[in-house]
Tab-separated table of C-alpha atoms in Angstrom:
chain	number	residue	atom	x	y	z
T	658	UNK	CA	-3.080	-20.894	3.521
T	659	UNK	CA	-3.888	-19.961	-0.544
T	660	UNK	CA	-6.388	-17.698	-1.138
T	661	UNK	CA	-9.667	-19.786	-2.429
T	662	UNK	CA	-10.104	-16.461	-5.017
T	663	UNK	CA	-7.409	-18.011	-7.097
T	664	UNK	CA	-4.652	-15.549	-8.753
T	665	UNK	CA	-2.238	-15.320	-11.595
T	666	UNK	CA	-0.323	-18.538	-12.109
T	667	UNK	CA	2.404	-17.829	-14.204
T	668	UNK	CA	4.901	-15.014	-13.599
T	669	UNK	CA	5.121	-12.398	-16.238
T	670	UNK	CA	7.622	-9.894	-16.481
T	671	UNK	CA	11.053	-9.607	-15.186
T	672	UNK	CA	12.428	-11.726	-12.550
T	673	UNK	CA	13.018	-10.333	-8.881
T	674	UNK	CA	15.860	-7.644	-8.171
T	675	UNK	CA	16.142	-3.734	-8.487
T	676	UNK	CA	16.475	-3.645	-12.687
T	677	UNK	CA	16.291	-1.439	-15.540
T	678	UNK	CA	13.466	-0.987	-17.421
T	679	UNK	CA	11.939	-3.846	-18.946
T	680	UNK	CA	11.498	-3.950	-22.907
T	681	UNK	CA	8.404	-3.347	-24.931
T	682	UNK	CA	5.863	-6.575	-24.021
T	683	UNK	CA	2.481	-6.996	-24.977
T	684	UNK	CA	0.399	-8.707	-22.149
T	685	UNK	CA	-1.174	-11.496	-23.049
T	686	UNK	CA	-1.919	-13.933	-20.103
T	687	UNK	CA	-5.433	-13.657	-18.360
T	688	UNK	CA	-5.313	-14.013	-14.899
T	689	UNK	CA	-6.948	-18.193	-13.647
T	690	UNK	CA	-9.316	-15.198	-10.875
T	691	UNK	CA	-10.458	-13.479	-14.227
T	692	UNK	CA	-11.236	-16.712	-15.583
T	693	UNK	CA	-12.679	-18.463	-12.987
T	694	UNK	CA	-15.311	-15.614	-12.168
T	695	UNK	CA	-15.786	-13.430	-15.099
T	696	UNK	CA	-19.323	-13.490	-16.507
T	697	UNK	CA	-20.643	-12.331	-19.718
T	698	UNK	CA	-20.264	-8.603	-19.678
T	699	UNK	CA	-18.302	-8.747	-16.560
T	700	UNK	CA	-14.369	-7.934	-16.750
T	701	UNK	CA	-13.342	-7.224	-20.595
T	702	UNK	CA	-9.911	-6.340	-18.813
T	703	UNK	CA	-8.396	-7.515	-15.895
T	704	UNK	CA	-8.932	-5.983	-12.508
T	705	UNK	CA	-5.628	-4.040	-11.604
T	706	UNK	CA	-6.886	-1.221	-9.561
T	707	UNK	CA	-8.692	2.410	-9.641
T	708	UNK	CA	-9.348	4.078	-13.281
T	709	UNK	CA	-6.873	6.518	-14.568
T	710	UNK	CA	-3.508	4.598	-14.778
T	711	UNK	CA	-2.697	4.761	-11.505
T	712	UNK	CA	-2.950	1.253	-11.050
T	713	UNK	CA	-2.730	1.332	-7.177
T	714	UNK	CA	-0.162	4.318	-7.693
T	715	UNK	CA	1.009	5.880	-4.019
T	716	UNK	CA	1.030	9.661	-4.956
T	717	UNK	CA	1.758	12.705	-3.499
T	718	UNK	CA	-1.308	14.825	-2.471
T	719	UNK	CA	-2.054	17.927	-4.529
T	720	UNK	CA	0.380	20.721	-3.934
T	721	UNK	CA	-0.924	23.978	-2.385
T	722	UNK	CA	0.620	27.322	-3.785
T	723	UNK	CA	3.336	25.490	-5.906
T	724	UNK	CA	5.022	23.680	-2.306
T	725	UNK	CA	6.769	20.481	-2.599
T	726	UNK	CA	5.264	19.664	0.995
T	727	UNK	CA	1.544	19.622	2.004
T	728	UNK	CA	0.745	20.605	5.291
T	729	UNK	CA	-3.036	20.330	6.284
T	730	UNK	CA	-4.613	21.831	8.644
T	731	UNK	CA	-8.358	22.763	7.743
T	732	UNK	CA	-11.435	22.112	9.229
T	733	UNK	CA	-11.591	18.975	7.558
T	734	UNK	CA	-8.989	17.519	9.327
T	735	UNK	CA	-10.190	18.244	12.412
T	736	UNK	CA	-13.073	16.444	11.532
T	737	UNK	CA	-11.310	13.783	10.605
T	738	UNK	CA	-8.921	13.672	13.716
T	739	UNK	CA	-11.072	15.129	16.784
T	740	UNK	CA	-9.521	17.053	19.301
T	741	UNK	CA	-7.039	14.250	19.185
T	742	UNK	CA	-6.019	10.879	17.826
T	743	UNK	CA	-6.225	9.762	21.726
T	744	UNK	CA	-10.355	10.700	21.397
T	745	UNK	CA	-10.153	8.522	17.809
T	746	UNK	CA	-9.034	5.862	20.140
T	747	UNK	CA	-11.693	6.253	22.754
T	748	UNK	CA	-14.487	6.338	20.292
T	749	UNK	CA	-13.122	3.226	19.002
T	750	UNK	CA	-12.748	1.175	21.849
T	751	UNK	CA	-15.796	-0.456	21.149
T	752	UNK	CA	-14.930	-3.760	19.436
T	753	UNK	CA	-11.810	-2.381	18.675
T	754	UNK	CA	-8.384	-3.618	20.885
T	755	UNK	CA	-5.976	-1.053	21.328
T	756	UNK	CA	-3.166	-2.879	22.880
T	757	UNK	CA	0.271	-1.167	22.168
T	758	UNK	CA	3.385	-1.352	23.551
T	759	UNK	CA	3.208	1.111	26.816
T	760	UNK	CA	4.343	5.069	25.902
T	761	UNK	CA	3.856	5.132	22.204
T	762	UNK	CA	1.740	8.132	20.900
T	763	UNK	CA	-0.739	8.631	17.954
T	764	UNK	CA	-3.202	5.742	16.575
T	765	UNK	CA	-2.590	2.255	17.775
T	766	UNK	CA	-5.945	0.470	17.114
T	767	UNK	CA	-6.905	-3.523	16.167
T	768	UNK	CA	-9.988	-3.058	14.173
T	769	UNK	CA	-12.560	-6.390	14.981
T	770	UNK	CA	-15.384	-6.818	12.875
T	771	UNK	CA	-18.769	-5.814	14.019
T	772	UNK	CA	-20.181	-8.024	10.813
T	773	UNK	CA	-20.802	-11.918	10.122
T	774	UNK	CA	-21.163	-12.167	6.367
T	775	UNK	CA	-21.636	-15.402	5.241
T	776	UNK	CA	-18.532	-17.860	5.649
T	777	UNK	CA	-16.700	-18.159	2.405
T	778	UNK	CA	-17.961	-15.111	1.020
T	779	UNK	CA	-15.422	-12.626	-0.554
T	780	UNK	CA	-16.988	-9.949	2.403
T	781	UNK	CA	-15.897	-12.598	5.059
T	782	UNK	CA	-12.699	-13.020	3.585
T	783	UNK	CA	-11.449	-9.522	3.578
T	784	UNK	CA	-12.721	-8.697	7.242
T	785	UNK	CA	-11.365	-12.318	8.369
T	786	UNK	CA	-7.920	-13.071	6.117
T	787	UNK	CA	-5.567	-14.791	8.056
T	788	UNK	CA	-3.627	-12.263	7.173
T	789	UNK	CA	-4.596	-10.655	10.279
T	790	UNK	CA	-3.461	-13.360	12.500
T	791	UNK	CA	0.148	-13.599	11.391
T	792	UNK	CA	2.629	-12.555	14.212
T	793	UNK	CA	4.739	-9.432	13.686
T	794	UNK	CA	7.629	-8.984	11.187
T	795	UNK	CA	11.300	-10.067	11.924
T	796	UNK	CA	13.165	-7.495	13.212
T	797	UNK	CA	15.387	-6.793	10.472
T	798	UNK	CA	19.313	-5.271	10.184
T	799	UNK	CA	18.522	-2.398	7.566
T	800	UNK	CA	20.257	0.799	7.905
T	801	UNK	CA	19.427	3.118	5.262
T	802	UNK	CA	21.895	3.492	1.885
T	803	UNK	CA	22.422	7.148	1.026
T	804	UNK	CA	20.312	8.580	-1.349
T	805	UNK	CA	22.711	11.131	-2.936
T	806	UNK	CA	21.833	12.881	-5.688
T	807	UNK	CA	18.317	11.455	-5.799
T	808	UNK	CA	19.831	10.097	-9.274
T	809	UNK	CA	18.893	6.707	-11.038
T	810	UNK	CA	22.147	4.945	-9.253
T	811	UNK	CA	21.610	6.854	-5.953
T	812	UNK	CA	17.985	5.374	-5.793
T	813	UNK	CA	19.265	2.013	-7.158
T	814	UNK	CA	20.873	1.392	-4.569
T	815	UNK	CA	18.947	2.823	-1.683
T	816	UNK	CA	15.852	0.740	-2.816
T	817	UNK	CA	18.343	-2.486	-3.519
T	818	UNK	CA	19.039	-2.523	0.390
T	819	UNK	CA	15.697	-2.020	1.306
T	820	UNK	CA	13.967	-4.292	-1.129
T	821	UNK	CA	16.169	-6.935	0.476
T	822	UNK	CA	15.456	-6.149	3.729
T	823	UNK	CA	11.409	-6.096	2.437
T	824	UNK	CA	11.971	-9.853	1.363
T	825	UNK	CA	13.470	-10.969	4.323
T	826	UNK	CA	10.668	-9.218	6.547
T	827	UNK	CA	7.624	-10.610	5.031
T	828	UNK	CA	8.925	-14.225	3.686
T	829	UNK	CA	8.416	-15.484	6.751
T	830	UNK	CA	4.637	-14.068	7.230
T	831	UNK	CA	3.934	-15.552	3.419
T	832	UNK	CA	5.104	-19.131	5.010
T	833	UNK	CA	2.487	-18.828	7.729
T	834	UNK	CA	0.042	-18.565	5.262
T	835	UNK	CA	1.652	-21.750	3.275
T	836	UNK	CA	2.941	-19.523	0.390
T	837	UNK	CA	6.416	-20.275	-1.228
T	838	UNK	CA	6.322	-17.723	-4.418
T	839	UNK	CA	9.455	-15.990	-5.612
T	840	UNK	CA	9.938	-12.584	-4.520
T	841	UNK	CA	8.396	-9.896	-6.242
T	842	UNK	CA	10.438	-7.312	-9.201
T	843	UNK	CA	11.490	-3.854	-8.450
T	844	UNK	CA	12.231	-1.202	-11.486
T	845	UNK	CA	13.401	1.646	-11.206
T	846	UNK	CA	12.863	4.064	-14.448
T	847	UNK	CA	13.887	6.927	-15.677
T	848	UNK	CA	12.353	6.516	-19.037
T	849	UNK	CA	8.768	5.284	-20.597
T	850	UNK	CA	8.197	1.399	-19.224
T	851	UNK	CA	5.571	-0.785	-20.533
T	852	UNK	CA	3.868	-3.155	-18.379
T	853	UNK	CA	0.963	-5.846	-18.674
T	854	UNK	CA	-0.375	-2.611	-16.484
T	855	UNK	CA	0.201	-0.162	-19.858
T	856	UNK	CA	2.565	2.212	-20.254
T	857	UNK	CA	4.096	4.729	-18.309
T	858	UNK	CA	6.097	7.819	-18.359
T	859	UNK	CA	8.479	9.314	-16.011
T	860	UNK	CA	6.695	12.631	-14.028
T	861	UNK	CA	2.974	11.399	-15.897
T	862	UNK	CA	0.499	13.217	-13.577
T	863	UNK	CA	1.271	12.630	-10.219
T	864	UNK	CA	2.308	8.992	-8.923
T	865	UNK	CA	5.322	8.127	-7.626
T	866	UNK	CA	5.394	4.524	-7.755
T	867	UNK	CA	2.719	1.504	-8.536
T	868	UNK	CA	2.573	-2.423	-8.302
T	869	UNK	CA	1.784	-4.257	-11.111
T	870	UNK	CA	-0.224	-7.257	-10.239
T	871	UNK	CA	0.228	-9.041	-13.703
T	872	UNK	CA	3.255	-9.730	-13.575
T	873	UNK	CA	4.173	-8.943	-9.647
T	874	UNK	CA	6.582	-6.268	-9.827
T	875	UNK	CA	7.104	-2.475	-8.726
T	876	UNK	CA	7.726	0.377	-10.501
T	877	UNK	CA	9.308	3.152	-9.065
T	878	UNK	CA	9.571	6.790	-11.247
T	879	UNK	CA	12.857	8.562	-10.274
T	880	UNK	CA	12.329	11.878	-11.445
T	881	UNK	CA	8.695	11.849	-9.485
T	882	UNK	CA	10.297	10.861	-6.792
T	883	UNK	CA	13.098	13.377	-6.862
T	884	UNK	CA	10.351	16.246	-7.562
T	885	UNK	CA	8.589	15.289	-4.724
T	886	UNK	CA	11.187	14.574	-2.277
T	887	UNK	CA	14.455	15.858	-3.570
T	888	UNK	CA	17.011	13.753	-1.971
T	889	UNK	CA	16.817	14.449	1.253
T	890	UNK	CA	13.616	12.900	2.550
T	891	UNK	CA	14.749	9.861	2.624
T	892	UNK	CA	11.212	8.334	5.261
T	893	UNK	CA	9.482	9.308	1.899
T	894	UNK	CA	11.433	6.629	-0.200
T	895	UNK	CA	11.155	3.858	2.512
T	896	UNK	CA	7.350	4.536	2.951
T	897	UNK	CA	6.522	4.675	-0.979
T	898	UNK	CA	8.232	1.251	-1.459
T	899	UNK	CA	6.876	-0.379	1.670
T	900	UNK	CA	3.503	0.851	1.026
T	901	UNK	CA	3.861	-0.824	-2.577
T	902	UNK	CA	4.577	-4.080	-1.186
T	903	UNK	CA	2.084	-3.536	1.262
T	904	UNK	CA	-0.237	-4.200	-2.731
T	905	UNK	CA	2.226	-7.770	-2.791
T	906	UNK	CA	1.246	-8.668	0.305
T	907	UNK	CA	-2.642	-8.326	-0.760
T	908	UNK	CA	-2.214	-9.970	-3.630
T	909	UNK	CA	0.256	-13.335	-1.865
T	910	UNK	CA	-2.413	-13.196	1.321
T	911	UNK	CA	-5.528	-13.021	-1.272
T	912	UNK	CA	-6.868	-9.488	0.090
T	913	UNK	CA	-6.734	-8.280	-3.267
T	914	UNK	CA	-8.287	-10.972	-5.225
T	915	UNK	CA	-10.835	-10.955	-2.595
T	916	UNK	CA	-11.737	-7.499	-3.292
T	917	UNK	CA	-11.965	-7.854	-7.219
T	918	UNK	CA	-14.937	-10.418	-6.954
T	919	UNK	CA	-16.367	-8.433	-3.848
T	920	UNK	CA	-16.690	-5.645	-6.295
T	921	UNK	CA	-18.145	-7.198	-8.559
T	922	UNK	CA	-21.508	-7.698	-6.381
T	923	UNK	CA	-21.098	-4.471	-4.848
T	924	UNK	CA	-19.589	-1.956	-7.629
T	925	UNK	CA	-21.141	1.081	-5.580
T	926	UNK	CA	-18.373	0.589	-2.577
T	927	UNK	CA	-15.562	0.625	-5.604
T	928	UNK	CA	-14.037	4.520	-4.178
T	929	UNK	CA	-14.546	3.033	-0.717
T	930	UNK	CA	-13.443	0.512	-1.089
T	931	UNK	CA	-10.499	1.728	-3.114
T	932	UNK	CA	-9.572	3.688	-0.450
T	933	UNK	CA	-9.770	0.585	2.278
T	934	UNK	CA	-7.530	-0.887	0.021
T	935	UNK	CA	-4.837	1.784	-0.438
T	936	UNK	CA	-4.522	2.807	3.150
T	937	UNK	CA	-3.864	-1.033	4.190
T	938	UNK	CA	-1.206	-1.501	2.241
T	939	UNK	CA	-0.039	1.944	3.996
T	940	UNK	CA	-0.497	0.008	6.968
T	941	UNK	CA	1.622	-2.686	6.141
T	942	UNK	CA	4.535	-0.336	5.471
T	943	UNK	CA	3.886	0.838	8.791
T	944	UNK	CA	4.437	-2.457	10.460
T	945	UNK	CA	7.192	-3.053	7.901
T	946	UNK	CA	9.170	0.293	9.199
T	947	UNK	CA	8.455	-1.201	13.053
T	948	UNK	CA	10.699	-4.097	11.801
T	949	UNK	CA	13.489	-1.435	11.018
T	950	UNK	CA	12.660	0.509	13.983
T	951	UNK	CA	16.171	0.281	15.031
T	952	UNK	CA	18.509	-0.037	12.181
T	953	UNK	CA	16.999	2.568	10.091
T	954	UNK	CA	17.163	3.949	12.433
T	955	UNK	CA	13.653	5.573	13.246
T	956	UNK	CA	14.529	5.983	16.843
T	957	UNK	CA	15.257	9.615	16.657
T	958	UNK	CA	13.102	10.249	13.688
T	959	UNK	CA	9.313	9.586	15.006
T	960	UNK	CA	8.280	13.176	14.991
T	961	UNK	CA	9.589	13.302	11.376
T	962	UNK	CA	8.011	9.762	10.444
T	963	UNK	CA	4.459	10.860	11.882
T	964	UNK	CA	4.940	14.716	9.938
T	965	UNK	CA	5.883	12.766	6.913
T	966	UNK	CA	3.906	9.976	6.773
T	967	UNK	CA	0.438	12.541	7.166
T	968	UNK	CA	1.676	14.789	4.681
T	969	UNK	CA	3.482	13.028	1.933
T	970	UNK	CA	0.794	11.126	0.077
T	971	UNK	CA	-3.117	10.709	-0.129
T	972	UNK	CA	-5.518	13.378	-0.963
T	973	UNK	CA	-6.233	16.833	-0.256
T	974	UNK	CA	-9.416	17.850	1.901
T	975	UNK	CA	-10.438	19.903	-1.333
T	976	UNK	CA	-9.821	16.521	-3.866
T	977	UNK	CA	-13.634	15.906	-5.023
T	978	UNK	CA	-15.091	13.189	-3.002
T	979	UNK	CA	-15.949	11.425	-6.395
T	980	UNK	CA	-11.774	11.258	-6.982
T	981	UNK	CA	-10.780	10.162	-3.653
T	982	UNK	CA	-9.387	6.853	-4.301
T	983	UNK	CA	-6.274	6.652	-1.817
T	984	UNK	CA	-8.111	8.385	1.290
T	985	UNK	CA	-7.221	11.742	2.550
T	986	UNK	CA	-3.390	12.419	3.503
T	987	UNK	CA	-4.288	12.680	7.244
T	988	UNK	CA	-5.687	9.333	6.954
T	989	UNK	CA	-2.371	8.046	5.308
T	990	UNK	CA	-0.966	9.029	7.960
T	991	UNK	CA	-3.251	7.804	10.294
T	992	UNK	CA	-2.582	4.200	9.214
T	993	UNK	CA	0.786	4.262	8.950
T	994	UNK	CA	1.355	5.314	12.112
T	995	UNK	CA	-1.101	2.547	13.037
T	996	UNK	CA	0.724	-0.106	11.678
T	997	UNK	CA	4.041	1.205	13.373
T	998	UNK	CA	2.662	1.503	16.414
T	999	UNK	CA	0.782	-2.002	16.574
T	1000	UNK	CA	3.601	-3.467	14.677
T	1001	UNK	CA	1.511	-6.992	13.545
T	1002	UNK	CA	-0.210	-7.176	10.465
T	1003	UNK	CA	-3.718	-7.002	13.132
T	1004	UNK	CA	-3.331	-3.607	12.973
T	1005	UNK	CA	-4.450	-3.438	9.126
T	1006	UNK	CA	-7.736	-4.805	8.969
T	1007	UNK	CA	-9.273	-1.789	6.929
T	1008	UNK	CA	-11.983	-3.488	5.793
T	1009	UNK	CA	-13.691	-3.599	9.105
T	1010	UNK	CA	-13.513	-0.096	10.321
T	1011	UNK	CA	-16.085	2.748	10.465
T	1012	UNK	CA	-15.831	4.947	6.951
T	1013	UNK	CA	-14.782	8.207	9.007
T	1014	UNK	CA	-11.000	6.286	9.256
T	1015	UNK	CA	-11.081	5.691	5.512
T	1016	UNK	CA	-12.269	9.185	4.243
């Protein structure tokens, strides 16, 4: 089913496959949602995501004490997580179905609106998307390419085999909802890219990868990467791509368009709602990595994919409330690991959960 909120027409950019940097462009196209919505004084640009070039940017959290790992454990957290993730679960029984398969640990909610905005309304579109209804991914046949050297090549090719396996995962959730677009780009740089997003640098501040919704492609910064992760952490690499085209699958289901003119009536929610925003498409990498489950193989690896997953990305508890626009790390985690467990896109319905699960 299209998304009635409309969305960019005409592909821009490079076409689909793991590829060097693109050349100098200068963006020119304005997006048919921009045009069908924008008022006067509304919009001069178009909507691609949170302020500051991050442009939906997954990013490390802030290092502590110069470590390439962030390990939280303050008060905050605590707040955040109870005495448990199983008491998370209790609290949210309420309207909320926690079917899972039988044994698996950690967060493994279905969030269910407790709203009824008006029908047709960008509000009842993000807590209702059909989206939500699609059956699980495919299982897929994905076993991980060695990273290496964490070099351009080395991560060429491990993010080739996985952006395949990406395609082939999600393609058929995009023809349940009676879309038939070509697949999205992938770049991987080394050097200053321009995109109809701007221009970025290699190791500029601290994102490690974005998706460009102008022209449907992902950027991917090797050296970040490399910094963050050295070549060794390889759950870090699969996460940061999935969760980036966890942002495609907003933008094909019409999540993200949704959002754009929701903000526009309510531009108070925008770090709130920035946040809803960034740890769904976490979740979708989570159900994504449920599809590789096997192949990966994750078997073996859970307690490394839950450590990794809550301490890799997201914010610190002492990030300024006023800056939080991906949600705390512990909450990255938290809906990852909900999406994996769950493993059907049900699990992700961020939009309709209390705020103390998007902090």
């Amino acid at each position: 089913m299209s998304s009635p909120y409309g969305g960019p027409q005409d592909r821009i950019g490079p076409p689909p496959g793991v590829l060097p940097p693109p050349q100098a462009t200068q963006w020119q196209g304005q997006p048919q949602y921009q045009q069908q919505y924008q008022q006067p004084g509304q919009w001069a640009q178009p909507y691609y995501g949170s302020p500051g070039g991050q442009f939906n940017g997954f990013q490390p959290p802030k290092r502590r004490g110069g470590g390439l790992r962030l390990i939280v454990f303050s008060i905050s957290v605590l707040m955040f997580l109870g005495v448990s993730l199983v008491v998370i679960v209790a609290l949210l029984g309420r309207g909320s179905d926690t079917s899972a398969d039988p044994g698996v640990s950690g967060p493994s909610i279905v969030p269910t609106p407790t709203t009824k905005p008006a029908q047709g309304t960008a509000e009842d579109f993000l807590l209702n998307a059909s989206i939500y209804r699609t059956g699980p991914l495919p299982v897929q046949d994905c076993k991980a390419e060695n990273l290496g050297n964490g070099s351009l090549a080395s991560q060429k090719v491990y993010y080739q085999k996985l952006f395949a396996c990406l395609n082939e995962a999600w393609r058929p959730i995009f023809k349940e909802l009676g879309k038939s677009d070509p697949d999205p780009g992938l770049v991987v740089f080394d050097k200053p890219v321009d995109t109809p997003c701007g221009r970025f640098a290699p190791l500029s501040g601290r994102v490690l990868a974005f998706y460009c919704y102008g022209n449907h492609v992902m950027y991917t910064d090797v050296l970040q990467m490399n910094k963050a992760f050295g070549s060794k952490q390889d759950l870090a690499y699969l996460m940061t791509i999935a969760h980036e085209y966890g942002h495609h699958v907003q933008g094909e289901s019409g999540l993200f368009y949704a959002r754009a003119v929701y903000l526009q009536d309510h531009p108070e929610q925008k770090l709130e709602s920035s946040r809803r925003n960034e740890l769904q498409a976490s979740c979708f990498a989570g159900v994504f990595s449920k599809a590789v489950e096997q192949s990966y193989p994750l078997t073996n690896r859970l307690d490394e994919f839950k450590e990794q997953s809550s301490n890799s990305f997201g914010e610190s508890p002492d990030t300024p409330e006023d800056e939080r626009t991906h949600g705390l790390a512990t909450s990255q985690g938290f809906w990852i690991q909900n999406g994996f467990n769950i493993g059907a896109n049900k699990a992700c319905n961020t939009f309709a959960v209390n705020t103390d699960l998007v902090k």
